[in-house]
XYZ file of N, CA, C and O in Angstrom:
824
model
N 75.218 -31.882 4.264
C 75.769 -32.887 5.122
C 76.467 -32.307 6.335
O 76.195 -32.695 7.465
N 77.358 -31.369 6.100
C 78.075 -30.754 7.213
C 77.153 -29.961 8.086
O 77.299 -29.954 9.316
N 76.156 -29.258 7.480
C 75.191 -28.506 8.294
C 74.398 -29.431 9.184
O 74.137 -29.119 10.324
N 74.053 -30.618 8.656
C 73.332 -31.588 9.464
C 74.112 -32.051 10.663
O 73.576 -32.173 11.765
N 75.409 -32.274 10.453
C 76.302 -32.656 11.548
C 76.329 -31.546 12.630
O 76.210 -31.819 13.836
N 76.489 -30.318 12.193
C 76.533 -29.197 13.132
C 75.245 -29.064 13.919
O 75.244 -28.876 15.120
N 74.125 -29.216 13.198
C 72.812 -29.091 13.855
C 72.589 -30.225 14.883
O 72.068 -29.997 15.965
N 73.036 -31.417 14.527
C 72.905 -32.546 15.474
C 73.760 -32.292 16.724
O 73.332 -32.526 17.842
N 74.992 -31.820 16.507
C 75.836 -31.520 17.652
C 75.244 -30.404 18.483
O 75.306 -30.456 19.723
N 74.653 -29.424 17.837
C 74.009 -28.320 18.553
C 72.852 -28.830 19.374
O 72.668 -28.436 20.546
N 72.050 -29.716 18.783
C 70.932 -30.286 19.518
C 71.404 -31.026 20.751
O 70.782 -30.954 21.818
N 72.494 -31.759 20.583
C 73.026 -32.515 21.729
C 73.536 -31.592 22.842
O 73.334 -31.838 24.021
N 74.161 -30.504 22.441
C 74.640 -29.509 23.440
C 73.458 -28.872 24.154
O 73.506 -28.743 25.415
N 72.397 -28.541 23.445
C 71.255 -27.914 24.068
C 70.570 -28.919 25.024
O 70.151 -28.579 26.105
N 70.461 -30.195 24.568
C 69.848 -31.219 25.427
C 70.668 -31.382 26.702
O 70.098 -31.509 27.793
N 72.006 -31.388 26.553
C 72.880 -31.567 27.741
C 72.718 -30.352 28.657
O 72.634 -30.516 29.906
N 72.624 -29.173 28.083
C 72.466 -27.975 28.900
C 71.149 -28.011 29.686
O 71.120 -27.732 30.880
N 70.076 -28.380 29.030
C 68.775 -28.458 29.702
C 68.806 -29.510 30.805
O 68.281 -29.296 31.879
N 69.427 -30.632 30.522
C 69.542 -31.707 31.520
C 70.269 -31.203 32.757
O 69.877 -31.402 33.911
N 71.431 -30.508 32.514
C 72.263 -30.032 33.624
C 71.550 -28.882 34.400
O 71.688 -28.778 35.606
N 70.819 -28.048 33.675
C 70.032 -26.996 34.369
C 69.001 -27.617 35.268
O 68.820 -27.152 36.402
N 68.306 -28.664 34.793
C 67.305 -29.317 35.623
C 67.917 -29.969 36.821
O 67.392 -29.917 37.954
N 69.092 -30.574 36.634
C 69.754 -31.251 37.761
C 70.135 -30.238 38.836
O 69.971 -30.516 40.037
N 70.569 -29.045 38.443
C 70.933 -28.011 39.409
C 69.700 -27.458 40.089
O 69.728 -27.134 41.316
N 68.607 -27.356 39.375
C 67.329 -26.912 39.981
C 66.926 -27.876 41.101
O 66.452 -27.464 42.164
N 67.151 -29.159 40.875
C 66.778 -30.180 41.845
C 67.773 -30.264 42.995
O 67.363 -30.564 44.152
N 69.045 -30.001 42.718
C 70.064 -30.092 43.768
C 71.002 -28.878 43.660
O 72.145 -28.984 43.190
N 70.532 -27.709 44.077
C 71.300 -26.450 43.892
C 72.579 -26.377 44.710
O 73.416 -25.541 44.438
N 72.719 -27.257 45.710
C 73.900 -27.182 46.565
C 74.925 -28.250 46.228
O 75.833 -28.526 47.031
N 74.819 -28.824 45.059
C 75.797 -29.810 44.579
C 76.878 -29.143 43.751
O 76.628 -28.601 42.672
N 78.096 -29.165 44.275
C 79.208 -28.539 43.553
C 79.489 -29.249 42.248
O 79.795 -28.602 41.221
N 79.377 -30.556 42.250
C 79.645 -31.326 41.018
C 78.645 -30.951 39.911
O 79.011 -30.808 38.742
N 77.374 -30.825 40.308
C 76.342 -30.500 39.303
C 76.543 -29.069 38.805
O 76.311 -28.771 37.627
N 76.948 -28.165 39.688
C 77.242 -26.814 39.234
C 78.414 -26.796 38.253
O 78.397 -26.076 37.259
N 79.422 -27.591 38.563
C 80.579 -27.703 37.633
C 80.149 -28.242 36.280
O 80.571 -27.740 35.243
N 79.284 -29.288 36.298
C 78.795 -29.860 35.039
C 78.003 -28.817 34.253
O 78.133 -28.735 32.999
N 77.189 -28.042 34.938
C 76.379 -27.024 34.265
C 77.318 -25.964 33.679
O 77.094 -25.490 32.558
N 78.366 -25.597 34.410
C 79.317 -24.658 33.879
C 79.966 -25.162 32.616
O 80.162 -24.412 31.634
N 80.294 -26.457 32.569
C 80.894 -27.041 31.393
C 79.920 -26.979 30.233
O 80.312 -26.745 29.047
N 78.624 -27.226 30.474
C 77.644 -27.148 29.385
C 77.512 -25.705 28.842
O 77.455 -25.491 27.639
N 77.452 -24.749 29.766
C 77.409 -23.362 29.320
C 78.672 -23.017 28.478
O 78.573 -22.342 27.451
N 79.802 -23.494 28.931
C 81.062 -23.231 28.257
C 81.024 -23.776 26.827
O 81.367 -23.091 25.863
N 80.576 -25.033 26.700
C 80.499 -25.652 25.369
C 79.550 -24.928 24.438
O 79.689 -24.919 23.211
N 78.522 -24.290 25.032
C 77.550 -23.527 24.244
C 78.030 -22.092 23.963
O 77.313 -21.314 23.311
N 79.182 -21.749 24.466
C 79.722 -20.398 24.258
C 79.190 -19.332 25.191
O 79.413 -18.147 24.986
N 78.480 -19.769 26.265
C 77.923 -18.843 27.231
C 78.930 -18.677 28.374
O 78.802 -19.294 29.447
N 79.943 -17.828 28.160
C 81.093 -17.792 29.051
C 80.777 -17.172 30.407
O 81.265 -17.651 31.438
N 79.996 -16.093 30.404
C 79.689 -15.472 31.705
C 78.886 -16.410 32.582
O 79.107 -16.480 33.789
N 77.919 -17.099 31.954
C 77.099 -18.066 32.689
C 77.978 -19.213 33.219
O 77.790 -19.685 34.363
N 78.935 -19.633 32.387
C 79.821 -20.736 32.810
C 80.648 -20.265 34.003
O 80.810 -20.984 34.987
N 81.180 -19.046 33.904
C 82.001 -18.515 35.008
C 81.187 -18.480 36.319
O 81.689 -18.889 37.376
N 79.964 -18.050 36.213
C 79.131 -17.959 37.442
C 78.943 -19.339 38.074
O 78.984 -19.481 39.311
N 78.701 -20.362 37.228
C 78.490 -21.705 37.795
C 79.760 -22.276 38.391
O 79.711 -22.926 39.456
N 80.908 -22.044 37.763
C 82.155 -22.557 38.350
C 82.432 -21.840 39.673
O 82.903 -22.467 40.637
N 82.158 -20.558 39.722
C 82.361 -19.823 40.983
C 81.411 -20.331 42.076
O 81.811 -20.460 43.251
N 80.161 -20.653 41.706
C 79.247 -21.205 42.691
C 79.698 -22.595 43.153
O 79.571 -22.926 44.340
N 80.224 -23.369 42.230
C 80.745 -24.705 42.612
C 81.866 -24.583 43.621
O 81.933 -25.348 44.590
N 82.731 -23.585 43.422
C 83.836 -23.372 44.351
C 83.357 -22.893 45.701
O 83.904 -23.279 46.731
N 82.346 -22.046 45.695
C 81.769 -21.603 46.968
C 81.234 -22.789 47.759
O 81.393 -22.862 48.982
N 80.636 -23.724 47.051
C 80.067 -24.891 47.718
C 81.141 -25.912 48.139
O 80.981 -26.585 49.144
N 82.166 -26.000 47.326
C 83.244 -26.970 47.613
C 84.586 -26.352 47.270
O 85.096 -26.494 46.153
N 85.200 -25.629 48.225
C 86.420 -24.866 47.908
C 87.643 -25.669 47.523
O 88.631 -25.119 47.048
N 87.582 -27.005 47.713
C 88.733 -27.821 47.343
C 88.507 -28.541 46.011
O 89.206 -29.504 45.708
N 87.569 -28.040 45.189
C 87.295 -28.708 43.917
C 88.219 -28.181 42.832
O 88.002 -27.162 42.220
N 89.289 -28.942 42.588
C 90.323 -28.472 41.645
C 89.765 -28.378 40.206
O 90.160 -27.456 39.470
N 88.882 -29.262 39.816
C 88.344 -29.200 38.458
C 87.628 -27.885 38.204
O 87.758 -27.283 37.140
N 86.853 -27.434 39.154
C 86.113 -26.171 39.009
C 87.070 -24.999 38.883
O 86.869 -24.103 38.064
N 88.149 -25.004 39.653
C 89.167 -23.938 39.565
C 89.813 -23.958 38.157
O 90.025 -22.923 37.556
N 90.162 -25.183 37.701
C 90.778 -25.314 36.383
C 89.820 -24.805 35.274
O 90.241 -24.094 34.357
N 88.558 -25.186 35.381
C 87.577 -24.748 34.409
C 87.373 -23.243 34.464
O 87.242 -22.581 33.422
N 87.351 -22.693 35.680
C 87.195 -21.257 35.843
C 88.388 -20.522 35.233
O 88.218 -19.453 34.638
N 89.555 -21.113 35.347
C 90.792 -20.532 34.792
C 90.601 -20.348 33.271
O 90.877 -19.301 32.721
N 90.107 -21.376 32.613
C 89.930 -21.323 31.159
C 88.914 -20.261 30.762
O 89.145 -19.467 29.842
N 87.798 -20.240 31.457
C 86.703 -19.290 31.109
C 87.163 -17.837 31.396
O 86.916 -16.948 30.555
N 87.792 -17.613 32.513
C 88.278 -16.258 32.796
C 89.272 -15.800 31.764
O 89.277 -14.606 31.376
N 90.098 -16.722 31.279
C 91.055 -16.337 30.231
C 90.345 -15.889 28.982
O 90.670 -14.887 28.354
N 89.301 -16.635 28.611
C 88.538 -16.268 27.406
C 87.786 -14.937 27.573
O 87.492 -14.248 26.587
N 87.462 -14.602 28.832
C 86.761 -13.353 29.110
C 87.749 -12.191 29.293
O 87.307 -11.038 29.520
N 89.045 -12.492 29.161
C 90.039 -11.446 29.330
C 90.363 -11.058 30.747
O 90.979 -10.009 30.973
N 89.966 -11.894 31.672
C 90.206 -11.621 33.103
C 91.527 -12.217 33.532
O 91.588 -13.233 34.236
N 92.661 -11.618 33.080
C 93.917 -12.298 33.175
C 94.423 -12.507 34.626
O 94.855 -13.578 34.982
N 94.324 -11.469 35.452
C 94.794 -11.616 36.822
C 93.972 -12.631 37.595
O 94.490 -13.463 38.332
N 92.662 -12.547 37.402
C 91.760 -13.517 38.062
C 91.998 -14.894 37.523
O 91.896 -15.909 38.251
N 92.314 -14.997 36.230
C 92.613 -16.276 35.598
C 93.809 -16.937 36.242
O 93.802 -18.118 36.590
N 94.890 -16.181 36.428
C 96.087 -16.719 37.043
C 95.798 -17.158 38.504
O 96.281 -18.212 38.936
N 95.024 -16.376 39.173
C 94.699 -16.734 40.575
C 93.922 -18.038 40.635
O 94.231 -18.898 41.495
N 92.967 -18.233 39.728
C 92.228 -19.501 39.689
C 93.140 -20.655 39.383
O 93.041 -21.770 39.953
N 94.097 -20.439 38.444
C 95.048 -21.486 38.098
C 95.915 -21.856 39.271
O 96.207 -23.056 39.536
N 96.378 -20.886 40.028
C 97.211 -21.181 41.213
C 96.412 -21.972 42.258
O 96.968 -22.905 42.855
N 95.189 -21.595 42.444
C 94.381 -22.309 43.434
C 94.150 -23.767 42.965
O 94.115 -24.680 43.793
N 93.948 -23.938 41.668
C 93.752 -25.313 41.157
C 94.925 -26.203 41.464
O 94.753 -27.326 41.945
N 96.140 -25.715 41.223
C 97.292 -26.613 41.471
C 97.658 -26.703 42.947
O 98.351 -27.653 43.327
N 97.211 -25.738 43.770
C 97.400 -25.897 45.182
C 96.587 -27.034 45.710
O 97.044 -27.816 46.546
N 95.372 -27.138 45.210
C 94.443 -28.200 45.644
C 94.864 -29.550 45.083
O 94.844 -30.566 45.756
N 95.267 -29.538 43.800
C 95.601 -30.804 43.134
C 96.948 -30.631 42.430
O 97.001 -30.446 41.190
N 98.057 -30.695 43.165
C 99.370 -30.389 42.579
C 99.867 -31.410 41.541
O 100.790 -31.110 40.795
N 99.236 -32.596 41.512
C 99.689 -33.624 40.584
C 98.771 -33.729 39.358
O 98.861 -34.707 38.622
N 97.930 -32.745 39.136
C 97.012 -32.742 37.978
C 97.664 -31.973 36.831
O 97.844 -30.738 36.921
N 98.015 -32.681 35.778
C 98.666 -32.024 34.621
C 97.785 -30.932 34.006
O 98.252 -29.916 33.549
N 96.461 -31.217 33.975
C 95.532 -30.250 33.385
C 95.642 -28.870 34.040
O 95.646 -27.830 33.379
N 95.696 -28.856 35.384
C 95.816 -27.600 36.106
C 97.053 -26.834 35.795
O 97.042 -25.593 35.604
N 98.206 -27.549 35.718
C 99.477 -26.849 35.402
C 99.435 -26.323 33.981
O 99.965 -25.227 33.729
N 98.856 -27.065 33.044
C 98.728 -26.569 31.671
C 97.878 -25.343 31.606
O 98.205 -24.366 30.916
N 96.733 -25.321 32.308
C 95.863 -24.163 32.306
C 96.530 -22.930 32.864
O 96.436 -21.836 32.333
N 97.271 -23.112 33.991
C 97.969 -21.990 34.594
C 99.051 -21.505 33.633
O 99.291 -20.292 33.515
N 99.726 -22.442 32.976
C 100.733 -22.031 32.009
C 100.198 -21.190 30.913
O 100.809 -20.182 30.504
N 98.990 -21.512 30.411
C 98.356 -20.689 29.367
C 98.073 -19.299 29.872
O 98.250 -18.304 29.191
N 97.576 -19.217 31.104
C 97.298 -17.909 31.728
C 98.546 -17.074 31.818
O 98.559 -15.861 31.434
N 99.633 -17.692 32.284
C 100.894 -16.951 32.345
C 101.361 -16.497 30.963
O 101.820 -15.369 30.750
N 101.278 -17.420 30.004
C 101.768 -17.130 28.653
C 101.040 -15.943 28.053
O 101.656 -15.027 27.517
N 99.712 -15.934 28.156
C 98.922 -14.836 27.599
C 99.134 -13.546 28.347
O 98.868 -12.486 27.772
N 99.629 -13.657 29.564
C 99.934 -12.429 30.310
C 101.376 -11.992 30.131
O 101.824 -11.077 30.824
N 102.106 -12.689 29.235
C 103.465 -12.288 28.968
C 104.502 -12.787 29.960
O 105.676 -12.360 29.888
N 104.125 -13.684 30.874
C 105.030 -14.191 31.894
C 105.578 -15.530 31.407
O 105.146 -16.611 31.813
N 106.562 -15.448 30.512
C 106.992 -16.635 29.756
C 107.768 -17.606 30.633
O 107.635 -18.829 30.449
N 108.579 -17.148 31.576
C 109.339 -18.059 32.410
C 108.405 -18.877 33.288
O 108.563 -20.107 33.395
N 107.403 -18.225 33.863
C 106.424 -18.944 34.685
C 105.616 -19.914 33.818
O 105.338 -21.022 34.261
N 105.266 -19.476 32.610
C 104.498 -20.349 31.715
C 105.295 -21.637 31.358
O 104.796 -22.735 31.378
N 106.573 -21.424 31.033
C 107.408 -22.559 30.676
C 107.483 -23.567 31.821
O 107.398 -24.793 31.576
N 107.637 -23.098 33.021
C 107.739 -24.001 34.172
C 106.428 -24.804 34.328
O 106.466 -26.009 34.635
N 105.274 -24.158 34.074
C 104.003 -24.841 34.251
C 103.824 -25.921 33.136
O 103.407 -27.063 33.413
N 104.136 -25.560 31.894
C 104.014 -26.544 30.803
C 104.928 -27.735 31.018
O 104.545 -28.878 30.804
N 106.162 -27.434 31.478
C 107.097 -28.524 31.740
C 106.634 -29.426 32.884
O 106.762 -30.651 32.815
N 106.051 -28.797 33.909
C 105.512 -29.596 35.016
C 104.380 -30.474 34.522
O 104.270 -31.651 34.952
N 103.536 -29.949 33.700
C 102.427 -30.750 33.143
C 102.961 -31.949 32.406
O 102.437 -33.078 32.492
N 104.062 -31.782 31.645
C 104.630 -32.878 30.878
C 105.382 -33.839 31.783
O 105.432 -35.053 31.513
N 105.967 -33.364 32.875
C 106.594 -34.250 33.863
C 105.533 -35.187 34.418
O 105.799 -36.402 34.666
N 104.359 -34.643 34.661
C 103.274 -35.420 35.244
C 102.588 -36.325 34.230
O 102.143 -37.434 34.548
N 102.514 -35.849 32.972
C 101.797 -36.590 31.937
C 102.542 -36.370 30.597
O 102.214 -35.485 29.851
N 103.539 -37.230 30.330
C 104.377 -36.991 29.150
C 103.646 -37.003 27.796
O 104.144 -36.474 26.815
N 102.440 -37.619 27.745
C 101.679 -37.665 26.529
C 100.590 -36.561 26.420
O 99.673 -36.671 25.639
N 100.772 -35.524 27.215
C 99.796 -34.425 27.256
C 99.990 -33.568 25.986
O 100.842 -32.666 25.966
N 99.216 -33.833 24.948
C 99.419 -33.190 23.674
C 99.284 -31.676 23.714
O 100.038 -30.936 23.119
N 98.301 -31.200 24.504
C 98.089 -29.746 24.569
C 99.285 -29.065 25.265
O 99.685 -27.988 24.864
N 99.838 -29.694 26.309
C 100.992 -29.093 26.961
C 102.186 -29.057 26.028
O 102.956 -28.088 26.032
N 102.358 -30.119 25.223
C 103.455 -30.105 24.215
C 103.247 -28.954 23.234
O 104.200 -28.201 22.927
N 102.021 -28.796 22.749
C 101.735 -27.737 21.785
C 101.943 -26.381 22.406
O 102.464 -25.431 21.759
N 101.481 -26.191 23.642
C 101.623 -24.913 24.294
C 103.132 -24.571 24.547
O 103.536 -23.420 24.370
N 103.886 -25.586 24.962
C 105.316 -25.354 25.158
C 105.981 -25.022 23.816
O 106.897 -24.153 23.777
N 105.551 -25.674 22.748
C 106.095 -25.368 21.427
C 105.828 -23.920 21.032
O 106.715 -23.225 20.536
N 104.624 -23.445 21.295
C 104.295 -22.061 20.970
C 105.140 -21.084 21.776
O 105.543 -20.027 21.285
N 105.438 -21.472 23.050
C 106.279 -20.612 23.871
C 107.710 -20.572 23.312
O 108.303 -19.496 23.227
N 108.225 -21.720 22.889
C 109.580 -21.745 22.327
C 109.605 -20.935 21.008
O 110.615 -20.314 20.693
N 108.492 -20.938 20.309
C 108.414 -20.088 19.104
C 108.595 -18.645 19.468
O 109.295 -17.897 18.819
N 107.937 -18.204 20.572
C 108.082 -16.815 21.009
C 109.558 -16.520 21.398
O 110.005 -15.375 21.262
N 110.258 -17.512 21.913
C 111.665 -17.352 22.257
C 112.585 -17.336 21.010
O 113.736 -16.962 21.081
N 112.036 -17.820 19.857
C 112.863 -18.007 18.681
C 113.662 -19.250 18.679
O 114.598 -19.431 17.899
N 113.296 -20.191 19.552
C 113.980 -21.483 19.660
C 113.191 -22.492 18.798
O 112.418 -23.294 19.304
N 113.462 -22.478 17.487
C 112.602 -23.174 16.567
C 112.767 -24.688 16.594
O 111.820 -25.418 16.367
N 113.995 -25.167 16.897
C 114.178 -26.622 16.965
C 113.373 -27.224 18.115
O 112.735 -28.272 17.986
N 113.416 -26.530 19.278
C 112.633 -27.035 20.429
C 111.146 -26.922 20.128
O 110.386 -27.840 20.504
N 110.727 -25.829 19.475
C 109.342 -25.712 19.118
C 108.897 -26.863 18.221
O 107.845 -27.461 18.457
N 109.690 -27.176 17.218
C 109.354 -28.272 16.290
C 109.267 -29.581 17.025
O 108.328 -30.377 16.800
N 110.186 -29.837 17.937
C 110.146 -31.097 18.693
C 108.828 -31.240 19.459
O 108.199 -32.323 19.406
N 108.401 -30.183 20.076
C 107.190 -30.282 20.889
C 105.931 -30.281 20.016
O 104.934 -30.967 20.391
N 105.928 -29.610 18.884
C 104.792 -29.713 17.983
C 104.671 -31.168 17.469
O 103.563 -31.733 17.413
N 105.776 -31.736 17.101
C 105.733 -33.127 16.608
C 105.316 -34.064 17.707
O 104.602 -35.079 17.433
N 105.743 -33.815 18.915
C 105.326 -34.678 20.066
C 103.816 -34.547 20.271
O 103.138 -35.551 20.516
N 103.296 -33.340 20.164
C 101.839 -33.139 20.285
C 101.110 -33.939 19.250
O 100.085 -34.593 19.569
N 101.567 -33.944 18.027
C 100.896 -34.680 16.954
C 101.095 -36.160 17.054
O 100.281 -36.939 16.599
N 102.209 -36.560 17.664
C 102.441 -38.010 17.883
C 101.396 -38.537 18.858
O 100.835 -39.622 18.700
N 101.120 -37.774 19.907
C 100.170 -38.204 20.911
C 98.724 -37.958 20.511
O 97.815 -38.595 21.052
N 98.489 -36.999 19.649
C 97.125 -36.722 19.137
C 97.227 -36.355 17.692
O 97.291 -35.174 17.308
N 97.183 -37.390 16.788
C 97.363 -37.145 15.349
C 96.311 -36.211 14.742
O 96.565 -35.642 13.694
N 95.167 -36.084 15.370
C 94.100 -35.215 14.840
C 94.150 -33.825 15.367
O 93.170 -33.037 15.182
N 95.249 -33.426 16.010
C 95.340 -32.116 16.681
C 95.647 -31.066 15.649
O 96.755 -30.625 15.456
N 94.582 -30.570 14.977
C 94.757 -29.682 13.834
C 95.375 -28.343 14.250
O 96.146 -27.764 13.511
N 95.056 -27.857 15.428
C 95.604 -26.575 15.877
C 97.111 -26.655 16.028
O 97.857 -25.733 15.657
N 97.593 -27.762 16.566
C 99.031 -27.971 16.731
C 99.724 -27.956 15.379
O 100.781 -27.317 15.201
N 99.142 -28.661 14.425
C 99.752 -28.736 13.072
C 99.746 -27.341 12.447
O 100.746 -26.894 11.850
N 98.631 -26.640 12.547
C 98.522 -25.301 11.959
C 99.551 -24.355 12.579
O 100.227 -23.581 11.878
N 99.690 -24.384 13.906
C 100.632 -23.535 14.572
C 102.078 -23.914 14.214
O 102.955 -23.039 14.129
N 102.309 -25.182 13.985
C 103.638 -25.635 13.552
C 103.971 -25.058 12.188
O 105.085 -24.576 11.978
N 103.002 -25.077 11.269
C 103.251 -24.511 9.961
C 103.544 -23.007 10.053
O 104.461 -22.504 9.381
N 102.772 -22.325 10.848
C 102.978 -20.881 11.073
C 104.377 -20.603 11.561
O 105.089 -19.742 11.060
N 104.829 -21.421 12.550
C 106.135 -21.251 13.131
C 107.266 -21.504 12.118
O 108.259 -20.766 12.079
N 107.080 -22.515 11.264
C 108.089 -22.855 10.279
C 108.441 -21.715 9.340
O 109.577 -21.564 8.938
N 107.424 -20.868 9.071
C 107.675 -19.776 8.141
C 108.621 -18.707 8.700
O 109.126 -17.872 7.948
N 108.867 -18.732 10.005
C 109.774 -17.784 10.645
C 111.137 -18.411 10.974
O 112.009 -17.698 11.477
N 111.289 -19.683 10.688
C 112.544 -20.380 10.992
C 113.536 -20.179 9.846
O 113.327 -20.662 8.728
N 114.608 -19.428 10.071
C 115.534 -19.119 8.986
C 116.298 -20.341 8.428
O 116.857 -20.269 7.330
N 116.248 -21.422 9.184
C 116.951 -22.642 8.721
C 116.077 -23.470 7.767
O 116.547 -24.443 7.174
N 114.804 -23.125 7.648
C 113.902 -23.896 6.780
C 113.920 -23.348 5.346
O 113.866 -22.149 5.150
N 113.945 -24.268 4.403
C 113.816 -23.883 3.018
C 112.347 -23.848 2.613
O 111.519 -24.501 3.279
N 112.021 -23.112 1.589
C 110.622 -23.044 1.134
C 110.120 -24.412 0.734
O 108.970 -24.776 0.998
N 110.993 -25.202 0.106
C 110.576 -26.557 -0.324
C 110.256 -27.452 0.835
O 109.294 -28.223 0.820
N 111.062 -27.319 1.893
C 110.861 -28.148 3.098
C 109.536 -27.782 3.771
O 108.741 -28.663 4.167
N 109.284 -26.479 3.895
C 108.027 -26.053 4.531
C 106.831 -26.514 3.705
O 105.814 -26.955 4.234
N 106.991 -26.450 2.372
C 105.876 -26.858 1.489
C 105.528 -28.333 1.661
O 104.366 -28.733 1.594
N 106.552 -29.164 1.926
C 106.295 -30.584 2.175
C 105.426 -30.770 3.387
O 104.541 -31.648 3.431
N 105.643 -29.982 4.425
C 104.805 -30.059 5.649
C 103.402 -29.604 5.345
O 102.436 -30.128 5.875
N 103.257 -28.585 4.510
C 101.921 -28.121 4.107
C 101.172 -29.221 3.334
O 99.990 -29.427 3.552
N 101.923 -29.930 2.499
C 101.268 -31.057 1.799
C 100.879 -32.141 2.762
O 99.847 -32.811 2.617
N 101.660 -32.321 3.808
C 101.327 -33.309 4.866
C 100.025 -32.895 5.555
O 99.212 -33.756 5.897
N 99.866 -31.587 5.814
C 98.615 -31.109 6.416
C 97.416 -31.430 5.480
O 96.387 -31.901 5.944
N 97.597 -31.217 4.214
C 96.561 -31.488 3.234
C 96.158 -32.951 3.261
O 94.971 -33.304 3.268
N 97.170 -33.806 3.308
C 96.893 -35.264 3.293
C 96.169 -35.690 4.581
O 95.245 -36.517 4.548
N 96.583 -35.108 5.689
C 96.021 -35.559 6.977
C 94.599 -34.988 7.238
O 93.749 -35.717 7.719
N 94.391 -33.718 6.878
C 93.152 -33.068 7.299
C 92.213 -32.690 6.150
O 91.005 -32.678 6.370
N 92.750 -32.363 5.001
C 91.885 -31.894 3.895
C 91.411 -32.980 2.997
O 90.227 -33.051 2.662
N 92.312 -33.864 2.561
C 91.918 -34.886 1.598
C 90.806 -35.806 2.048
O 89.911 -36.106 1.275
N 90.791 -36.183 3.334
C 89.628 -37.031 3.772
C 88.289 -36.365 3.621
O 87.236 -37.035 3.623
N 88.253 -35.016 3.515
C 86.988 -34.305 3.392
C 86.684 -33.878 1.985
O 85.673 -33.207 1.725
N 87.535 -34.321 1.044
C 87.376 -33.848 -0.349
C 86.018 -34.199 -0.932
O 85.395 -33.432 -1.707
N 85.468 -35.343 -0.591
C 84.186 -35.798 -1.131
C 83.031 -34.900 -0.655
O 81.937 -34.933 -1.234
N 83.242 -34.200 0.438
C 82.181 -33.371 1.028
C 82.255 -31.934 0.529
O 81.503 -31.094 0.992
């Protein structure tokens, strides 16, 4: 059953990729189509190809904030940290009120060890979009690095409030709890049971 689901999703990704490749063949000077193709490559795990398409989209339309934001994510995954930060800065210069861009730049800063800059970006993303679950989760992880466990917990719970299916946020919250000296083992275990109820039990029949 699960294999069938994965194969169907894979088929859909490949179909989307082929469709976007054909669209770019027909209109190679369309920045939007290049950006769409980059997203398809990204979803298929073809990061270098995705990077190339985002860069081509930006060459064609230098004010395309989405392409800069997407390029930021892909460069980060490729380990291109300085270039990643530069793409994030350009994204928010073009579109300063886009929460997604501030969140992406914050991740780049965080992974580069620039925690103060990262915190400012995540907070700006939340100022612009208070229900931005990923920004809440990212800010929580940053507070974890600071050892500020109460603030981390607040933002993890906010992330899950806005996106109850956000399994990564819940998992990171559990990880963080294990380092909080104010937490008892029994209390942490209750949260683990909550994870089981939310994410594992619905899949028990499979």
